[in-house]
Short mmCIF file of C-alpha atoms in Angstrom, two decimals:
data_model
loop_
_atom_site.label_atom_id
_atom_site.label_comp_id
_atom_site.label_asym_id
_atom_site.label_seq_id
_atom_site.Cartn_x
_atom_site.Cartn_y
_atom_site.Cartn_z
CA UNK A 1 121.43 95.35 131.62
CA UNK A 2 124.61 96.93 132.98
CA UNK A 3 126.79 94.09 131.75
CA UNK A 4 125.90 94.67 128.09
CA UNK A 5 129.02 95.57 126.14
CA UNK A 6 128.93 99.05 124.58
CA UNK A 7 131.80 100.76 122.83
CA UNK A 8 132.76 103.03 119.98
CA UNK A 9 134.60 100.97 117.40
CA UNK A 10 136.69 102.16 114.49
CA UNK A 11 135.81 101.27 110.93
CA UNK A 12 139.11 99.72 109.89
CA UNK A 13 138.09 98.62 106.43
CA UNK A 14 135.26 99.16 103.94
CA UNK A 15 134.96 96.75 101.05
CA UNK A 16 132.36 95.75 98.52
CA UNK A 17 131.05 92.27 99.28
CA UNK A 18 128.70 92.31 96.29
CA UNK A 19 126.69 94.73 94.20
CA UNK A 20 124.91 96.91 96.78
CA UNK A 21 126.50 95.18 99.77
CA UNK A 22 129.17 96.90 101.86
CA UNK A 23 131.27 94.95 104.36
CA UNK A 24 132.76 96.79 107.34
CA UNK A 25 135.51 95.53 109.64
CA UNK A 26 135.33 97.09 113.12
CA UNK A 27 138.08 97.21 115.77
CA UNK A 28 138.49 98.77 119.20
CA UNK A 29 140.45 102.05 118.91
CA UNK A 30 142.92 100.92 121.61
CA UNK A 31 143.26 97.41 120.24
CA UNK A 32 141.33 95.87 123.12
CA UNK A 33 139.79 92.43 122.52
CA UNK A 34 136.12 92.39 121.63
CA UNK A 35 133.58 90.15 123.41
CA UNK A 36 133.39 86.55 122.28
CA UNK A 37 130.51 85.57 120.04
CA UNK A 38 129.09 82.49 118.37
CA UNK A 39 127.61 81.96 114.89
CA UNK A 40 124.18 83.57 114.55
CA UNK A 41 125.00 86.57 116.76
CA UNK A 42 124.27 90.16 115.83
CA UNK A 43 125.18 93.58 117.19
CA UNK A 44 123.34 96.88 117.46
CA UNK A 45 125.10 99.61 115.52
CA UNK A 46 124.35 103.17 116.62
CA UNK A 47 124.75 105.40 113.61
CA UNK A 48 123.36 108.58 115.14
CA UNK A 49 120.46 109.90 117.23
CA UNK A 50 117.45 107.72 116.51
CA UNK A 51 119.40 105.76 113.92
CA UNK A 52 120.22 102.30 115.25
CA UNK A 53 120.27 99.06 113.30
CA UNK A 54 121.09 95.40 113.85
CA UNK A 55 123.66 93.57 111.73
CA UNK A 56 124.76 89.96 111.89
CA UNK A 57 128.40 89.22 112.65
CA UNK A 58 129.78 87.43 109.61
CA UNK A 59 133.49 87.15 110.32
CA UNK A 60 135.54 84.65 112.31
CA UNK A 61 134.43 84.12 115.94
CA UNK A 62 138.00 83.14 116.82
CA UNK A 63 139.24 86.63 115.86
CA UNK A 64 138.72 88.63 119.05
CA UNK A 65 140.31 91.68 117.49
CA UNK A 66 137.73 92.45 114.82
CA UNK A 67 134.05 92.18 114.01
CA UNK A 68 132.79 92.08 110.44
CA UNK A 69 129.30 93.11 109.37
CA UNK A 70 127.76 93.50 105.92
CA UNK A 71 125.10 96.06 105.01
CA UNK A 72 122.74 95.78 102.05
CA UNK A 73 121.76 99.14 100.62
CA UNK A 74 117.97 99.31 100.61
CA UNK A 75 116.66 102.25 98.56
CA UNK A 76 113.20 101.87 100.11
CA UNK A 77 114.54 101.40 103.64
CA UNK A 78 114.33 103.70 106.66
CA UNK A 79 117.70 105.35 106.11
CA UNK A 80 120.10 103.15 108.06
CA UNK A 81 121.65 101.35 105.11
CA UNK A 82 121.92 104.55 103.07
CA UNK A 83 123.73 106.20 105.99
CA UNK A 84 126.25 103.37 106.19
CA UNK A 85 126.90 103.38 102.44
CA UNK A 86 127.07 107.17 102.06
CA UNK A 87 128.27 108.58 105.38
CA UNK A 88 130.36 105.99 107.24
CA UNK A 89 133.97 106.16 106.11
CA UNK A 90 137.11 104.23 106.91
CA UNK A 91 138.54 105.54 110.19
CA UNK A 92 135.15 106.71 111.48
CA UNK A 93 133.81 105.53 114.81
CA UNK A 94 130.41 103.90 115.27
CA UNK A 95 128.67 102.96 118.49
CA UNK A 96 128.18 99.23 118.95
CA UNK A 97 126.23 97.26 121.57
CA UNK A 98 126.12 93.50 121.98
CA UNK A 99 126.56 90.87 120.76
CA UNK A 100 123.35 88.92 121.37
CA UNK A 101 122.22 85.71 119.75
CA UNK A 102 118.69 84.45 119.07
CA UNK A 103 119.82 82.33 116.13
CA UNK A 104 122.40 80.12 117.76
CA UNK A 105 123.72 77.03 115.99
CA UNK A 106 122.66 73.97 117.98
CA UNK A 107 124.69 70.76 117.88
CA UNK A 108 123.51 68.32 115.21
CA UNK A 109 125.03 65.65 112.97
CA UNK A 110 123.48 67.22 109.85
CA UNK A 111 122.57 70.74 108.81
CA UNK A 112 120.72 72.15 105.83
CA UNK A 113 121.32 75.88 105.43
CA UNK A 114 119.09 78.06 103.25
CA UNK A 115 119.93 81.73 102.68
CA UNK A 116 118.40 84.45 100.57
CA UNK A 117 120.25 87.65 99.71
CA UNK A 118 121.80 89.38 102.72
CA UNK A 119 120.52 86.46 104.81
CA UNK A 120 123.85 84.82 104.06
CA UNK A 121 125.52 86.94 106.77
CA UNK A 122 124.52 84.98 109.91
CA UNK A 123 124.86 81.69 108.01
CA UNK A 124 128.44 82.27 106.87
CA UNK A 125 130.13 81.59 110.24
CA UNK A 126 127.72 78.68 110.79
CA UNK A 127 129.20 76.91 107.79
CA UNK A 128 132.70 77.16 109.22
CA UNK A 129 131.45 75.82 112.57
CA UNK A 130 129.61 72.92 110.93
CA UNK A 131 132.69 72.11 108.87
CA UNK A 132 134.95 72.21 111.94
CA UNK A 133 132.55 69.91 113.81
CA UNK A 134 132.66 67.35 111.00
CA UNK A 135 128.92 67.63 110.40
CA UNK A 136 127.16 66.71 107.17
CA UNK A 137 125.95 70.04 105.79
CA UNK A 138 124.89 71.83 102.64
CA UNK A 139 123.90 75.38 101.71
CA UNK A 140 121.27 76.53 99.21
CA UNK A 141 121.91 80.22 98.55
CA UNK A 142 119.67 82.41 96.41
CA UNK A 143 119.67 86.02 95.30
CA UNK A 144 118.37 88.29 92.56
CA UNK A 145 121.55 88.08 90.49
CA UNK A 146 124.95 86.49 90.96
CA UNK A 147 126.55 89.95 91.20
CA UNK A 148 124.25 90.90 94.09
CA UNK A 149 125.09 87.81 96.18
CA UNK A 150 127.67 88.53 98.87
CA UNK A 151 130.67 86.37 99.79
CA UNK A 152 130.39 83.93 96.88
CA UNK A 153 134.18 83.96 96.64
CA UNK A 154 134.52 82.70 100.23
CA UNK A 155 131.80 80.13 99.68
CA UNK A 156 133.59 78.69 96.65
CA UNK A 157 136.11 77.09 99.01
CA UNK A 158 133.41 74.65 100.16
CA UNK A 159 132.94 73.18 96.69
CA UNK A 160 129.73 71.33 95.88
CA UNK A 161 128.39 71.60 99.43
CA UNK A 162 127.26 75.07 98.36
CA UNK A 163 124.64 75.65 95.67
CA UNK A 164 124.55 79.26 94.44
CA UNK A 165 121.25 79.86 92.67
CA UNK A 166 120.71 83.38 91.24
CA UNK A 167 117.05 83.94 90.43
CA UNK A 168 117.73 85.48 87.03
CA UNK A 169 119.56 82.29 86.02
CA UNK A 170 117.59 79.45 87.62
CA UNK A 171 114.37 80.96 88.98
CA UNK A 172 113.14 80.54 92.55
CA UNK A 173 115.04 78.33 94.97
CA UNK A 174 114.24 74.63 94.68
CA UNK A 175 113.31 74.11 98.32
CA UNK A 176 112.11 70.59 97.63
CA UNK A 177 115.65 69.51 96.81
CA UNK A 178 116.60 70.29 100.39
CA UNK A 179 113.45 69.70 102.41
CA UNK A 180 111.57 66.84 100.76
CA UNK A 181 114.18 64.25 101.76
CA UNK A 182 115.25 65.90 105.01
CA UNK A 183 117.01 63.43 107.34
CA UNK A 184 115.31 63.06 110.68
CA UNK A 185 118.39 64.18 112.60
CA UNK A 186 119.02 67.31 110.50
CA UNK A 187 118.46 70.91 111.56
CA UNK A 188 117.48 73.55 109.00
CA UNK A 189 118.76 77.12 109.41
CA UNK A 190 117.20 79.75 107.18
CA UNK A 191 117.63 83.50 106.89
CA UNK A 192 116.47 85.86 104.19
CA UNK A 193 113.40 87.74 102.95
CA UNK A 194 110.03 87.04 104.49
CA UNK A 195 108.49 85.12 101.56
CA UNK A 196 111.43 82.68 101.57
CA UNK A 197 111.13 82.08 105.30
CA UNK A 198 107.37 81.62 105.01
CA UNK A 199 107.83 79.05 102.24
CA UNK A 200 110.43 77.13 104.25
CA UNK A 201 108.24 77.17 107.36
CA UNK A 202 105.36 75.66 105.37
CA UNK A 203 107.43 72.67 104.23
CA UNK A 204 109.77 72.04 107.12
CA UNK A 205 109.02 70.16 110.37
CA UNK A 206 108.76 72.84 113.06
CA UNK A 207 111.15 71.11 115.43
CA UNK A 208 113.87 71.00 112.80
CA UNK A 209 113.71 74.62 111.71
CA UNK A 210 115.45 77.74 113.00
CA UNK A 211 114.87 81.06 111.23
CA UNK A 212 115.96 84.65 111.65
CA UNK A 213 113.82 87.44 110.28
CA UNK A 214 114.97 90.92 109.38
CA UNK A 215 111.40 92.21 109.42
CA UNK A 216 108.44 91.32 111.60
CA UNK A 217 106.27 88.46 110.43
CA UNK A 218 102.76 89.50 109.53
CA UNK A 219 99.89 87.54 110.98
CA UNK A 220 96.78 87.66 113.15
CA UNK A 221 97.15 89.02 116.66
CA UNK A 222 94.95 88.87 119.71
CA UNK A 223 92.87 91.53 121.38
CA UNK A 224 94.55 94.83 122.21
CA UNK A 225 92.92 95.26 125.63
CA UNK A 226 94.36 96.80 128.77
CA UNK A 227 96.19 94.83 131.46
CA UNK A 228 98.29 95.38 134.56
CA UNK A 229 102.07 95.19 134.74
CA UNK A 230 104.12 94.92 137.91
CA UNK A 231 107.87 95.54 137.86
CA UNK A 232 109.32 93.25 140.52
CA UNK A 233 112.71 94.90 140.95
CA UNK A 234 111.64 98.53 140.84
CA UNK A 235 108.40 98.01 142.79
CA UNK A 236 106.20 99.83 140.31
CA UNK A 237 102.82 98.85 138.91
CA UNK A 238 100.71 100.40 136.18
CA UNK A 239 98.05 99.77 133.57
CA UNK A 240 99.01 99.26 129.94
CA UNK A 241 96.27 100.85 127.88
CA UNK A 242 95.08 99.63 124.46
CA UNK A 243 97.40 100.84 121.74
CA UNK A 244 100.29 101.38 124.16
CA UNK A 245 103.22 98.97 124.18
CA UNK A 246 104.61 97.49 127.38
CA UNK A 247 107.92 99.12 126.47
CA UNK A 248 106.37 102.59 126.26
CA UNK A 249 104.48 102.05 129.52
CA UNK A 250 107.65 100.89 131.29
CA UNK A 251 109.57 103.93 130.09
CA UNK A 252 106.69 106.24 131.02
CA UNK A 253 106.97 104.81 134.56
CA UNK A 254 110.54 106.07 134.67
CA UNK A 255 112.31 102.74 134.15
CA UNK A 256 114.97 102.75 131.44
CA UNK A 257 115.41 99.55 129.44
CA UNK A 258 117.40 98.68 126.35
CA UNK A 259 115.44 98.58 123.12
CA UNK A 260 116.08 99.12 119.44
CA UNK A 261 113.85 97.99 116.57
CA UNK A 262 110.45 98.32 118.34
CA UNK A 263 109.19 95.73 115.83
CA UNK A 264 109.90 92.48 117.67
CA UNK A 265 112.77 91.38 115.45
CA UNK A 266 116.04 92.30 117.18
CA UNK A 267 115.60 90.82 120.67
CA UNK A 268 117.14 93.83 122.45
CA UNK A 269 114.17 94.37 124.79
CA UNK A 270 113.78 90.71 125.81
CA UNK A 271 112.56 90.66 129.41
CA UNK A 272 112.09 87.84 131.92
CA UNK A 273 108.47 87.12 132.87
CA UNK A 274 108.03 86.16 136.54
CA UNK A 275 104.25 85.70 136.47
CA UNK A 276 101.43 85.89 133.96
CA UNK A 277 101.10 84.67 130.39
CA UNK A 278 102.54 86.76 127.55
CA UNK A 279 100.83 87.04 124.20
CA UNK A 280 103.85 86.79 121.94
CA UNK A 281 103.86 89.01 118.86
CA UNK A 282 107.58 88.97 118.13
CA UNK A 283 109.51 87.30 115.32
CA UNK A 284 112.39 86.14 117.52
CA UNK A 285 111.31 83.42 119.94
CA UNK A 286 110.95 79.80 118.88
CA UNK A 287 107.69 77.88 119.35
CA UNK A 288 109.21 76.18 122.39
CA UNK A 289 110.25 79.49 123.93
CA UNK A 290 106.81 80.95 123.32
CA UNK A 291 105.16 77.98 124.98
CA UNK A 292 107.45 78.28 128.01
CA UNK A 293 106.52 81.96 128.41
CA UNK A 294 109.64 82.75 130.43
CA UNK A 295 110.60 85.82 128.41
CA UNK A 296 108.90 88.31 126.10
CA UNK A 297 109.75 91.16 123.77
CA UNK A 298 108.09 94.07 125.50
CA UNK A 299 108.15 96.30 122.41
CA UNK A 300 105.33 94.34 120.73
CA UNK A 301 104.07 91.49 122.93
CA UNK A 302 101.20 91.85 125.37
CA UNK A 303 99.32 89.84 128.00
CA UNK A 304 96.82 87.02 127.54
CA UNK A 305 95.33 87.59 130.97
CA UNK A 306 94.93 90.46 133.39
CA UNK A 307 98.47 90.88 134.72
CA UNK A 308 102.16 90.37 134.02
CA UNK A 309 105.00 90.52 136.53
CA UNK A 310 108.28 91.40 134.87
CA UNK A 311 111.85 91.22 136.14
CA UNK A 312 112.50 94.94 135.82
#
């Protein structure tokens, strides 16, 4: 974990990207280049003690001098977005860690992008990458109102490849127009609110779909029994009791690990599994990654058997 980039970056610019959406451009205070990233990546932004959030990078990956993020103000949220909108000013410094990417754009001849609301942020650089690669692509982009939909001005440059569909004008997104005649060699990338992602998952072939969730997916989980955990690198072993997360048990054993959301959505606590079978409860890993069982999100996932050996 020591090679994870951490720095305090300066808020160079604050600008309204849409009604209720604030875009921030971040730079290193000494002008140093920032780590390279690819479309789909996000960073952890440390806003204060106990106040850390994940935001997708939505600028130009070729620009090593600046990172752009966009923050939707959520009145019913946990306080992170309100802090950004009300407290973070131009010239302020914010702690940043990352980037990491669990939503990477895989090579394909055709892409169908579907975004809802602030879910446009990880998709935006994907469009530029697909365009540069000469791929056949289209975007279906929905939101509550046209005024609330971020970056529509930038998207206009792509012409009719982009369909902007505000709900108050056209109703719910017409997913059938994208998915019912999906070419066999196309990949679908979708980001947005949970109900949209659930609807896309129901209609899209699993192997063709990649999603990113901002909140944990609800669903049935297995038994919450106890199991053993061995930490291969630190030589410690302990029992994880019912109702206690692996993350909390690891930290109680005196081993510090990176973590953030504690909900299985950000991927910060992803840990290699050396032995045993994880019971995955995250909203990050793909079906293929879950089946392989090589990593797990220790903030929410547990063990299907009696013991896990982790690379910690």
